[in-house]
Amino acid sequence: MLQLENKVAIITGASSGIGHAAARLFAREGARLVLVARRRQELEALAAQLAQSGAQAVACVGDVADAACARGAVALAMERFGGLDIAFNNAGTLGPMGATPEVAIDDWRATLEINLTSAFLAAQCQLPAMAARGGGSLIFTSTFVGHTVGMPGMAAYAASKAGVIGLTKALAAEYGAAGVRVNALLPGGTDTPMGRAVANTPEAQAFVAGLHVLKRLATPDEIARSALYLASDASSFTTGTALLADGGVSILRA
């Protein structure tokens, strides 16, 4: 049996990395998809590939930090598929890297807009649509950085993603009675374009891999499978959590 059969899902950041992997996995599990990202060519190519495999997917090009993008994605889900059951709000940015005194305030604000304010804007539109269906699953991508592990030079990223966890808990409490589950997924180091921007040499990649108990990075498909758990009925009694899928980086102290 398909885990997401007849479910309608929004996935943001779908043009690459974890979002791209989640789109392919959710489609295989029967979901009808609204795919959101800024890059039109990559997004439309993914929607076409999924259509060729028999899935239903539509591209919604936009910037998640723009409220119009959040409204448009939900409106498209309603128009094309009749409602919304799942949202995987995965799009994000690393923001400025470096010593905190050297971080420009505009870069700080932009990071919070993309990572945290976008989550709030998405939830504002998605939660009522899910409640109207009698429930659903809303998922945010956060991180272990700033939650279980502090890392130098990543203040804006850590603060914005830690804020997502606080938002998750508040929304879970607010919408639990309406049948909507809200959870945050916290990946460890993952082999994505964003991950390779942090570790951009073989030596840096080996160092990051060594921070994990499993001594390797995750593949995007592995993180997508954790997102599938939160999206599906397998996690029907799971809400308000910060789910670590971090290869043990949070427990390694040596």
PDB file of C-alpha atoms in Angstrom:
ATOM      1  CA  MET A   1       0.000   0.000   0.000  1.00  0.00           C
ATOM      2  CA  LEU A   2       1.262   3.461  -0.878  1.00  0.00           C
ATOM      3  CA  GLN A   3       1.943   5.573   2.203  1.00  0.00           C
ATOM      4  CA  LEU A   4       0.687   8.860   0.713  1.00  0.00           C
ATOM      5  CA  GLU A   5      -1.993   7.598  -1.664  1.00  0.00           C
ATOM      6  CA  ASN A   6      -4.464  10.358  -2.595  1.00  0.00           C
ATOM      7  CA  LYS A   7      -2.686  12.869  -0.369  1.00  0.00           C
ATOM      8  CA  VAL A   8      -1.888  16.382  -1.585  1.00  0.00           C
ATOM      9  CA  ALA A   9       1.500  17.771  -0.576  1.00  0.00           C
ATOM     10  CA  ILE A  10       3.415  21.013  -0.949  1.00  0.00           C
ATOM     11  CA  ILE A  11       7.207  20.684  -1.006  1.00  0.00           C
ATOM     12  CA  THR A  12       9.359  23.807  -0.952  1.00  0.00           C
ATOM     13  CA  GLY A  13      12.977  23.891  -2.024  1.00  0.00           C
ATOM     14  CA  ALA A  14      12.082  21.138  -4.486  1.00  0.00           C
ATOM     15  CA  SER A  15      14.535  22.098  -7.221  1.00  0.00           C
ATOM     16  CA  SER A  16      17.529  20.393  -5.562  1.00  0.00           C
ATOM     17  CA  GLY A  17      18.843  18.531  -2.552  1.00  0.00           C
ATOM     18  CA  ILE A  18      16.491  17.204   0.112  1.00  0.00           C
ATOM     19  CA  GLY A  19      13.405  18.801  -1.436  1.00  0.00           C
ATOM     20  CA  HIS A  20      14.125  17.226  -4.816  1.00  0.00           C
ATOM     21  CA  ALA A  21      14.605  13.809  -3.219  1.00  0.00           C
ATOM     22  CA  ALA A  22      11.434  14.209  -1.162  1.00  0.00           C
ATOM     23  CA  ALA A  23       9.431  15.118  -4.262  1.00  0.00           C
ATOM     24  CA  ARG A  24      10.512  11.940  -6.018  1.00  0.00           C
ATOM     25  CA  LEU A  25       9.853   9.796  -2.935  1.00  0.00           C
ATOM     26  CA  PHE A  26       6.470  11.339  -2.118  1.00  0.00           C
ATOM     27  CA  ALA A  27       5.409  10.898  -5.747  1.00  0.00           C
ATOM     28  CA  ARG A  28       6.348   7.207  -5.648  1.00  0.00           C
ATOM     29  CA  GLU A  29       4.238   6.887  -2.517  1.00  0.00           C
ATOM     30  CA  GLY A  30       1.173   8.256  -4.286  1.00  0.00           C
ATOM     31  CA  ALA A  31       1.126  11.945  -3.354  1.00  0.00           C
ATOM     32  CA  ARG A  32      -0.070  14.679  -5.682  1.00  0.00           C
ATOM     33  CA  LEU A  33       2.464  17.481  -5.478  1.00  0.00           C
ATOM     34  CA  VAL A  34       2.804  21.230  -5.607  1.00  0.00           C
ATOM     35  CA  LEU A  35       6.520  21.877  -6.052  1.00  0.00           C
ATOM     36  CA  VAL A  36       7.883  25.241  -4.926  1.00  0.00           C
ATOM     37  CA  ALA A  37      11.273  26.832  -5.645  1.00  0.00           C
ATOM     38  CA  ARG A  38      12.779  29.922  -7.243  1.00  0.00           C
ATOM     39  CA  ARG A  39      14.494  28.195 -10.162  1.00  0.00           C
ATOM     40  CA  ARG A  40      11.900  27.720 -12.895  1.00  0.00           C
ATOM     41  CA  GLN A  41      13.913  25.518 -15.246  1.00  0.00           C
ATOM     42  CA  GLU A  42      14.891  22.966 -12.589  1.00  0.00           C
ATOM     43  CA  LEU A  43      11.430  22.952 -11.036  1.00  0.00           C
ATOM     44  CA  GLU A  44       9.569  22.457 -14.287  1.00  0.00           C
ATOM     45  CA  ALA A  45      12.025  19.732 -15.310  1.00  0.00           C
ATOM     46  CA  LEU A  46      11.268  17.854 -12.092  1.00  0.00           C
ATOM     47  CA  ALA A  47       7.513  18.206 -12.564  1.00  0.00           C
ATOM     48  CA  ALA A  48       7.876  16.860 -16.114  1.00  0.00           C
ATOM     49  CA  GLN A  49       9.959  13.902 -14.941  1.00  0.00           C
ATOM     50  CA  LEU A  50       7.383  13.016 -12.314  1.00  0.00           C
ATOM     51  CA  ALA A  51       4.581  13.297 -14.848  1.00  0.00           C
ATOM     52  CA  GLN A  52       6.409  10.896 -17.156  1.00  0.00           C
ATOM     53  CA  SER A  53       6.455   8.358 -14.327  1.00  0.00           C
ATOM     54  CA  GLY A  54       2.692   8.701 -13.870  1.00  0.00           C
ATOM     55  CA  ALA A  55       2.686  11.080 -10.897  1.00  0.00           C
ATOM     56  CA  GLN A  56       0.707  14.305 -10.629  1.00  0.00           C
ATOM     57  CA  ALA A  57       2.883  17.330  -9.943  1.00  0.00           C
ATOM     58  CA  VAL A  58       2.694  21.025 -10.690  1.00  0.00           C
ATOM     59  CA  ALA A  59       5.411  23.669 -10.423  1.00  0.00           C
ATOM     60  CA  CYS A  60       4.884  26.851  -8.408  1.00  0.00           C
ATOM     61  CA  VAL A  61       7.805  29.197  -9.000  1.00  0.00           C
ATOM     62  CA  GLY A  62       8.371  31.728  -6.258  1.00  0.00           C
ATOM     63  CA  ASP A  63      10.366  32.999  -3.302  1.00  0.00           C
ATOM     64  CA  VAL A  64       9.278  31.425  -0.009  1.00  0.00           C
ATOM     65  CA  ALA A  65      10.079  34.666   1.835  1.00  0.00           C
ATOM     66  CA  ASP A  66       7.250  36.297  -0.140  1.00  0.00           C
ATOM     67  CA  ALA A  67       3.766  35.890   1.348  1.00  0.00           C
ATOM     68  CA  ALA A  68       2.345  35.730  -2.168  1.00  0.00           C
ATOM     69  CA  CYS A  69       4.323  32.544  -2.788  1.00  0.00           C
ATOM     70  CA  ALA A  70       2.826  30.858   0.279  1.00  0.00           C
ATOM     71  CA  ARG A  71      -0.685  31.892  -0.720  1.00  0.00           C
ATOM     72  CA  GLY A  72      -0.130  30.823  -4.310  1.00  0.00           C
ATOM     73  CA  ALA A  73       1.099  27.350  -3.401  1.00  0.00           C
ATOM     74  CA  VAL A  74      -1.943  26.638  -1.242  1.00  0.00           C
ATOM     75  CA  ALA A  75      -4.293  28.112  -3.834  1.00  0.00           C
ATOM     76  CA  LEU A  76      -2.719  25.868  -6.474  1.00  0.00           C
ATOM     77  CA  ALA A  77      -3.137  22.805  -4.265  1.00  0.00           C
ATOM     78  CA  MET A  78      -6.811  23.666  -3.771  1.00  0.00           C
ATOM     79  CA  GLU A  79      -7.417  24.436  -7.455  1.00  0.00           C
ATOM     80  CA  ARG A  80      -5.599  21.484  -8.974  1.00  0.00           C
ATOM     81  CA  PHE A  81      -6.060  18.796  -6.340  1.00  0.00           C
ATOM     82  CA  GLY A  82      -8.955  19.893  -4.134  1.00  0.00           C
ATOM     83  CA  GLY A  83      -7.164  20.487  -0.837  1.00  0.00           C
ATOM     84  CA  LEU A  84      -3.983  20.131   1.184  1.00  0.00           C
ATOM     85  CA  ASP A  85      -2.886  17.298   3.473  1.00  0.00           C
ATOM     86  CA  ILE A  86       0.903  17.669   3.790  1.00  0.00           C
ATOM     87  CA  ALA A  87       3.434  20.489   3.621  1.00  0.00           C
ATOM     88  CA  PHE A  88       7.181  19.919   3.724  1.00  0.00           C
ATOM     89  CA  ASN A  89       8.572  23.415   4.183  1.00  0.00           C
ATOM     90  CA  ASN A  90      12.147  22.623   3.340  1.00  0.00           C
ATOM     91  CA  ALA A  91      13.551  25.654   1.491  1.00  0.00           C
ATOM     92  CA  GLY A  92      16.295  27.515   3.299  1.00  0.00           C
ATOM     93  CA  THR A  93      19.656  29.239   3.152  1.00  0.00           C
ATOM     94  CA  LEU A  94      22.949  29.077   5.018  1.00  0.00           C
ATOM     95  CA  GLY A  95      23.161  32.843   5.228  1.00  0.00           C
ATOM     96  CA  PRO A  96      26.406  34.637   6.049  1.00  0.00           C
ATOM     97  CA  MET A  97      29.315  32.510   7.235  1.00  0.00           C
ATOM     98  CA  GLY A  98      31.981  34.023   9.461  1.00  0.00           C
ATOM     99  CA  ALA A  99      32.650  35.830  12.691  1.00  0.00           C
ATOM    100  CA  THR A 100      29.526  37.409  14.168  1.00  0.00           C
ATOM    101  CA  PRO A 101      30.969  40.952  14.451  1.00  0.00           C
ATOM    102  CA  GLU A 102      31.521  40.877  10.701  1.00  0.00           C
ATOM    103  CA  VAL A 103      27.975  39.824   9.750  1.00  0.00           C
ATOM    104  CA  ALA A 104      26.104  42.595   7.950  1.00  0.00           C
ATOM    105  CA  ILE A 105      22.675  43.323   9.388  1.00  0.00           C
ATOM    106  CA  ASP A 106      21.071  43.009   5.964  1.00  0.00           C
ATOM    107  CA  ASP A 107      22.496  39.497   5.615  1.00  0.00           C
ATOM    108  CA  TRP A 108      21.226  38.604   9.086  1.00  0.00           C
ATOM    109  CA  ARG A 109      17.739  39.855   8.240  1.00  0.00           C
ATOM    110  CA  ALA A 110      17.704  38.066   4.888  1.00  0.00           C
ATOM    111  CA  THR A 111      18.597  34.764   6.572  1.00  0.00           C
ATOM    112  CA  LEU A 112      15.777  35.126   9.070  1.00  0.00           C
ATOM    113  CA  GLU A 113      13.375  36.035   6.275  1.00  0.00           C
ATOM    114  CA  ILE A 114      14.199  32.936   4.245  1.00  0.00           C
ATOM    115  CA  ASN A 115      14.535  30.430   7.084  1.00  0.00           C
ATOM    116  CA  LEU A 116      12.094  31.609   9.745  1.00  0.00           C
ATOM    117  CA  THR A 117       9.661  34.190   8.408  1.00  0.00           C
ATOM    118  CA  SER A 118       8.974  31.962   5.391  1.00  0.00           C
ATOM    119  CA  ALA A 119       7.991  29.154   7.775  1.00  0.00           C
ATOM    120  CA  PHE A 120       5.544  31.465   9.518  1.00  0.00           C
ATOM    121  CA  LEU A 121       4.081  32.680   6.220  1.00  0.00           C
ATOM    122  CA  ALA A 122       3.693  29.124   4.963  1.00  0.00           C
ATOM    123  CA  ALA A 123       1.974  28.003   8.151  1.00  0.00           C
ATOM    124  CA  GLN A 124      -0.459  30.906   8.036  1.00  0.00           C
ATOM    125  CA  CYS A 125      -1.781  29.610   4.716  1.00  0.00           C
ATOM    126  CA  GLN A 126      -1.301  25.880   5.144  1.00  0.00           C
ATOM    127  CA  LEU A 127      -2.810  25.324   8.579  1.00  0.00           C
ATOM    128  CA  PRO A 128      -6.352  26.504   7.745  1.00  0.00           C
ATOM    129  CA  ALA A 129      -6.321  24.448   4.536  1.00  0.00           C
ATOM    130  CA  MET A 130      -5.309  21.315   6.450  1.00  0.00           C
ATOM    131  CA  ALA A 131      -7.826  21.947   9.208  1.00  0.00           C
ATOM    132  CA  ALA A 132     -10.541  22.222   6.570  1.00  0.00           C
ATOM    133  CA  ARG A 133      -9.629  18.681   5.467  1.00  0.00           C
ATOM    134  CA  GLY A 134      -9.923  17.430   9.033  1.00  0.00           C
ATOM    135  CA  GLY A 135      -6.187  17.317   9.665  1.00  0.00           C
ATOM    136  CA  GLY A 136      -2.786  16.997   8.078  1.00  0.00           C
ATOM    137  CA  SER A 137       0.970  17.040   8.585  1.00  0.00           C
ATOM    138  CA  LEU A 138       3.067  20.185   8.467  1.00  0.00           C
ATOM    139  CA  ILE A 139       6.838  19.673   8.466  1.00  0.00           C
ATOM    140  CA  PHE A 140       9.663  22.198   8.688  1.00  0.00           C
ATOM    141  CA  THR A 141      13.317  21.527   7.950  1.00  0.00           C
ATOM    142  CA  SER A 142      15.437  22.799  10.826  1.00  0.00           C
ATOM    143  CA  THR A 143      18.918  21.613  11.862  1.00  0.00           C
ATOM    144  CA  PHE A 144      20.977  20.336  14.757  1.00  0.00           C
ATOM    145  CA  VAL A 145      23.088  23.504  14.465  1.00  0.00           C
ATOM    146  CA  GLY A 146      22.023  25.763  17.297  1.00  0.00           C
ATOM    147  CA  HIS A 147      19.846  23.032  18.816  1.00  0.00           C
ATOM    148  CA  THR A 148      22.187  20.309  20.041  1.00  0.00           C
ATOM    149  CA  VAL A 149      25.500  21.588  18.692  1.00  0.00           C
ATOM    150  CA  GLY A 150      26.941  25.082  18.474  1.00  0.00           C
ATOM    151  CA  MET A 151      29.186  25.789  15.509  1.00  0.00           C
ATOM    152  CA  PRO A 152      31.275  28.948  15.048  1.00  0.00           C
ATOM    153  CA  GLY A 153      30.577  31.258  12.172  1.00  0.00           C
ATOM    154  CA  MET A 154      26.948  30.196  11.739  1.00  0.00           C
ATOM    155  CA  ALA A 155      25.064  32.580  14.032  1.00  0.00           C
ATOM    156  CA  ALA A 156      22.360  33.646  11.575  1.00  0.00           C
ATOM    157  CA  TYR A 157      21.709  30.115  10.361  1.00  0.00           C
ATOM    158  CA  ALA A 158      21.593  28.683  13.883  1.00  0.00           C
ATOM    159  CA  ALA A 159      19.312  31.404  15.238  1.00  0.00           C
ATOM    160  CA  SER A 160      16.873  31.216  12.353  1.00  0.00           C
ATOM    161  CA  LYS A 161      16.634  27.440  12.390  1.00  0.00           C
ATOM    162  CA  ALA A 162      16.317  27.304  16.183  1.00  0.00           C
ATOM    163  CA  GLY A 163      13.420  29.714  15.799  1.00  0.00           C
ATOM    164  CA  VAL A 164      11.747  27.196  13.492  1.00  0.00           C
ATOM    165  CA  ILE A 165      11.746  24.656  16.337  1.00  0.00           C
ATOM    166  CA  GLY A 166      10.032  27.130  18.649  1.00  0.00           C
ATOM    167  CA  LEU A 167       7.475  27.868  15.939  1.00  0.00           C
ATOM    168  CA  THR A 168       6.914  24.138  15.474  1.00  0.00           C
ATOM    169  CA  LYS A 169       6.052  23.619  19.133  1.00  0.00           C
ATOM    170  CA  ALA A 170       3.694  26.596  19.258  1.00  0.00           C
ATOM    171  CA  LEU A 171       1.824  25.559  16.112  1.00  0.00           C
ATOM    172  CA  ALA A 172       1.572  21.939  17.251  1.00  0.00           C
ATOM    173  CA  ALA A 173      -0.126  23.091  20.430  1.00  0.00           C
ATOM    174  CA  GLU A 174      -2.342  25.533  18.553  1.00  0.00           C
ATOM    175  CA  TYR A 175      -3.605  23.141  15.881  1.00  0.00           C
ATOM    176  CA  GLY A 176      -3.476  19.722  17.539  1.00  0.00           C
ATOM    177  CA  ALA A 177      -7.206  19.736  18.304  1.00  0.00           C
ATOM    178  CA  ALA A 178      -7.856  20.390  14.611  1.00  0.00           C
ATOM    179  CA  GLY A 179      -5.993  17.195  13.714  1.00  0.00           C
ATOM    180  CA  VAL A 180      -2.947  18.944  12.270  1.00  0.00           C
ATOM    181  CA  ARG A 181       0.431  17.577  13.335  1.00  0.00           C
ATOM    182  CA  VAL A 182       3.423  19.925  13.199  1.00  0.00           C
ATOM    183  CA  ASN A 183       6.995  18.656  13.396  1.00  0.00           C
ATOM    184  CA  ALA A 184      10.521  19.812  12.618  1.00  0.00           C
ATOM    185  CA  LEU A 185      13.036  17.570  10.865  1.00  0.00           C
ATOM    186  CA  LEU A 186      16.675  18.119  11.858  1.00  0.00           C
ATOM    187  CA  PRO A 187      19.087  16.616   9.326  1.00  0.00           C
ATOM    188  CA  GLY A 188      22.770  16.125   9.972  1.00  0.00           C
ATOM    189  CA  GLY A 189      25.385  16.831   7.349  1.00  0.00           C
ATOM    190  CA  THR A 190      23.882  15.933   4.001  1.00  0.00           C
ATOM    191  CA  ASP A 191      25.444  15.697   0.554  1.00  0.00           C
ATOM    192  CA  THR A 192      23.540  18.564  -1.069  1.00  0.00           C
ATOM    193  CA  PRO A 193      24.615  21.754  -2.849  1.00  0.00           C
ATOM    194  CA  MET A 194      24.103  23.639   0.428  1.00  0.00           C
ATOM    195  CA  GLY A 195      26.117  21.077   2.354  1.00  0.00           C
ATOM    196  CA  ARG A 196      28.920  21.259  -0.165  1.00  0.00           C
ATOM    197  CA  ALA A 197      28.976  25.040   0.247  1.00  0.00           C
ATOM    198  CA  VAL A 198      29.899  24.539   3.904  1.00  0.00           C
ATOM    199  CA  ALA A 199      32.417  21.774   3.216  1.00  0.00           C
ATOM    200  CA  ASN A 200      33.858  22.695  -0.167  1.00  0.00           C
ATOM    201  CA  THR A 201      37.025  20.602  -0.182  1.00  0.00           C
ATOM    202  CA  PRO A 202      37.626  16.861   0.271  1.00  0.00           C
ATOM    203  CA  GLU A 203      39.382  17.639   3.537  1.00  0.00           C
ATOM    204  CA  ALA A 204      36.465  19.699   4.829  1.00  0.00           C
ATOM    205  CA  GLN A 205      34.000  17.004   3.778  1.00  0.00           C
ATOM    206  CA  ALA A 206      36.023  14.368   5.610  1.00  0.00           C
ATOM    207  CA  PHE A 207      36.082  16.568   8.714  1.00  0.00           C
ATOM    208  CA  VAL A 208      32.303  17.060   8.642  1.00  0.00           C
ATOM    209  CA  ALA A 209      31.736  13.348   8.082  1.00  0.00           C
ATOM    210  CA  GLY A 210      33.917  12.635  11.104  1.00  0.00           C
ATOM    211  CA  LEU A 211      31.645  14.721  13.330  1.00  0.00           C
ATOM    212  CA  HIS A 212      28.966  12.052  12.946  1.00  0.00           C
ATOM    213  CA  VAL A 213      28.804   8.745  14.803  1.00  0.00           C
ATOM    214  CA  LEU A 214      28.203   7.037  11.451  1.00  0.00           C
ATOM    215  CA  LYS A 215      31.339   8.719  10.025  1.00  0.00           C
ATOM    216  CA  ARG A 216      29.653   9.788   6.823  1.00  0.00           C
ATOM    217  CA  LEU A 217      27.200  12.305   5.411  1.00  0.00           C
ATOM    218  CA  ALA A 218      23.575  11.526   4.704  1.00  0.00           C
ATOM    219  CA  THR A 219      22.236  11.236   1.198  1.00  0.00           C
ATOM    220  CA  PRO A 220      19.238  13.440   0.357  1.00  0.00           C
ATOM    221  CA  ASP A 221      17.180  10.262  -0.069  1.00  0.00           C
ATOM    222  CA  GLU A 222      17.865   9.267   3.535  1.00  0.00           C
ATOM    223  CA  ILE A 223      16.572  12.574   4.855  1.00  0.00           C
ATOM    224  CA  ALA A 224      13.592  12.363   2.507  1.00  0.00           C
ATOM    225  CA  ARG A 225      12.646   9.048   4.087  1.00  0.00           C
ATOM    226  CA  SER A 226      12.537  10.724   7.501  1.00  0.00           C
ATOM    227  CA  ALA A 227      10.297  13.412   6.005  1.00  0.00           C
ATOM    228  CA  LEU A 228       8.071  10.647   4.626  1.00  0.00           C
ATOM    229  CA  TYR A 229       7.704   9.203   8.127  1.00  0.00           C
ATOM    230  CA  LEU A 230       6.501  12.571   9.433  1.00  0.00           C
ATOM    231  CA  ALA A 231       4.204  13.080   6.449  1.00  0.00           C
ATOM    232  CA  SER A 232       2.594   9.656   6.650  1.00  0.00           C
ATOM    233  CA  ASP A 233       0.218   7.987   9.068  1.00  0.00           C
ATOM    234  CA  ALA A 234       3.214   6.095  10.483  1.00  0.00           C
ATOM    235  CA  SER A 235       3.729   9.168  12.688  1.00  0.00           C
ATOM    236  CA  SER A 236       0.046   9.659  13.529  1.00  0.00           C
ATOM    237  CA  PHE A 237       0.766  10.263  17.247  1.00  0.00           C
ATOM    238  CA  THR A 238       3.872  12.396  16.679  1.00  0.00           C
ATOM    239  CA  THR A 239       3.577  16.178  16.937  1.00  0.00           C
ATOM    240  CA  GLY A 240       5.584  19.069  18.314  1.00  0.00           C
ATOM    241  CA  THR A 241       8.854  17.186  17.911  1.00  0.00           C
ATOM    242  CA  ALA A 242      12.319  18.153  16.746  1.00  0.00           C
ATOM    243  CA  LEU A 243      13.179  14.875  15.010  1.00  0.00           C
ATOM    244  CA  LEU A 244      16.921  14.333  14.679  1.00  0.00           C
ATOM    245  CA  ALA A 245      18.051  12.530  11.536  1.00  0.00           C
ATOM    246  CA  ASP A 246      21.635  13.540  12.125  1.00  0.00           C
ATOM    247  CA  GLY A 247      23.757  10.402  11.991  1.00  0.00           C
ATOM    248  CA  GLY A 248      24.592  10.806  15.672  1.00  0.00           C
ATOM    249  CA  VAL A 249      26.352  14.164  15.397  1.00  0.00           C
ATOM    250  CA  SER A 250      24.361  15.347  18.421  1.00  0.00           C
ATOM    251  CA  ILE A 251      25.731  12.649  20.720  1.00  0.00           C
ATOM    252  CA  LEU A 252      29.363  12.552  19.627  1.00  0.00           C
ATOM    253  CA  ARG A 253      31.654  14.326  22.082  1.00  0.00           C
ATOM    254  CA  ALA A 254      35.033  12.933  21.120  1.00  0.00           C
TER     255      ALA A 254
END
